[in-house]
PDB file of C-alpha atoms in Angstrom:
ATOM      1  CA  MET L   1      -3.949  -2.073 -21.535  1.00 49.00           C
ATOM      2  CA  ASN L   2      -1.850  -2.796 -19.427  1.00 57.00           C
ATOM      3  CA  THR L   3      -3.946  -2.506 -16.609  1.00 54.00           C
ATOM      4  CA  ARG L   4      -0.865  -5.456 -14.052  1.00 62.00           C
ATOM      5  CA  GLU L   5       1.238  -2.249 -13.698  1.00 68.00           C
ATOM      6  CA  GLY L   6      -1.280  -0.196 -11.438  1.00 69.00           C
ATOM      7  CA  ILE L   7      -3.043  -3.357 -10.433  1.00 77.00           C
ATOM      8  CA  ILE L   8       0.507  -5.344  -8.611  1.00 78.00           C
ATOM      9  CA  PRO L   9       1.282  -2.241  -6.616  1.00 78.00           C
ATOM     10  CA  SER L  10      -2.006  -1.502  -5.137  1.00 78.00           C
ATOM     11  CA  VAL L  11      -2.189  -4.910  -3.803  1.00 82.00           C
ATOM     12  CA  LEU L  12       1.580  -5.520  -2.887  1.00 83.00           C
ATOM     13  CA  SER L  13       0.977  -2.025  -1.294  1.00 84.00           C
ATOM     14  CA  SER L  14      -2.327  -2.827   0.890  1.00 85.00           C
ATOM     15  CA  VAL L  15      -0.332  -5.618   2.455  1.00 87.00           C
ATOM     16  CA  VAL L  16       2.405  -3.497   3.634  1.00 85.00           C
ATOM     17  CA  THR L  17      -0.384  -1.858   4.643  1.00 85.00           C
ATOM     18  CA  THR L  18      -2.664  -4.282   6.377  1.00 86.00           C
ATOM     19  CA  THR L  19       0.620  -5.629   8.472  1.00 85.00           C
ATOM     20  CA  GLY L  20       1.743  -2.149   9.301  1.00 84.00           C
ATOM     21  CA  VAL L  21      -1.658  -1.838  10.887  1.00 84.00           C
ATOM     22  CA  LEU L  22      -1.200  -5.233  12.824  1.00 84.00           C
ATOM     23  CA  PHE L  23       2.246  -5.262  13.148  1.00 81.00           C
ATOM     24  CA  ARG L  24       1.064  -1.465  15.043  1.00 80.00           C
ATOM     25  CA  LYS L  25      -2.467  -3.346  16.793  1.00 78.00           C
ATOM     26  CA  LYS L  26       0.215  -6.302  18.598  1.00 77.00           C
ATOM     27  CA  HIS L  27       3.218  -3.778  19.499  1.00 74.00           C
ATOM     28  CA  ARG L  28       0.979  -0.596  21.049  1.00 72.00           C
ATOM     29  CA  ILE L  29       4.022   1.534  20.682  1.00 66.00           C
ATOM     30  CA  SER L  30       5.944   0.685  17.408  1.00 63.00           C
ATOM     31  CA  ASN L  31       7.364   3.475  15.424  1.00 74.00           C
ATOM     32  CA  PRO L  32       8.284   0.287  12.186  1.00 73.00           C
ATOM     33  CA  GLY L  33       4.416   0.247  12.575  1.00 75.00           C
ATOM     34  CA  LEU L  34       3.961   3.579  11.482  1.00 80.00           C
ATOM     35  CA  GLY L  35       6.986   3.356   8.443  1.00 81.00           C
ATOM     36  CA  GLY L  36       4.555   0.362   7.547  1.00 80.00           C
ATOM     37  CA  ILE L  37       1.557   2.040   7.548  1.00 81.00           C
ATOM     38  CA  GLY L  38       2.596   5.459   5.682  1.00 84.00           C
ATOM     39  CA  PHE L  39       4.164   3.444   2.947  1.00 84.00           C
ATOM     40  CA  GLY L  40       2.229   1.398   1.945  1.00 84.00           C
ATOM     41  CA  LEU L  41      -0.273   4.171   2.202  1.00 85.00           C
ATOM     42  CA  ALA L  42       2.256   6.274  -0.508  1.00 87.00           C
ATOM     43  CA  HIS L  43       2.553   3.303  -2.668  1.00 82.00           C
ATOM     44  CA  VAL L  44      -2.197   2.316  -2.771  1.00 83.00           C
ATOM     45  CA  VAL L  45      -1.280   6.740  -3.878  1.00 84.00           C
ATOM     46  CA  LEU L  46       1.152   5.874  -6.828  1.00 82.00           C
ATOM     47  CA  GLY L  47      -0.951   2.512  -7.522  1.00 78.00           C
ATOM     48  CA  GLU L  48      -3.471   4.027  -7.901  1.00 80.00           C
ATOM     49  CA  ILE L  49      -2.388   6.891 -10.235  1.00 82.00           C
ATOM     50  CA  ASP L  50      -0.895   3.900 -12.506  1.00 78.00           C
ATOM     51  CA  LEU L  51      -4.802   3.035 -12.490  1.00 76.00           C
ATOM     52  CA  VAL L  52      -6.209   6.533 -14.248  1.00 79.00           C
ATOM     53  CA  GLN L  53      -3.609   6.885 -15.911  1.00 75.00           C
ATOM     54  CA  LEU L  54      -3.333   3.673 -17.961  1.00 61.00           C
ATOM     55  CA  GLU L  55      -7.181   4.066 -18.323  1.00 59.00           C
ATOM     56  CA  ARG L  56      -6.734   7.011 -20.021  1.00 59.00           C
TER      57      ARG L  56
END
């Protein structure tokens, strides 16, 4: 069982989400910040799905 397949996307997408949040806080009106948050959260979900499927 190779758990790295789900952990790597989850960790990287968490970094993207955090960067989007920080960018959003620095620049009050920021569409790229919202895009980063959405992109990161979507990939967190995809990484978690991989982790759940690997456990079965």
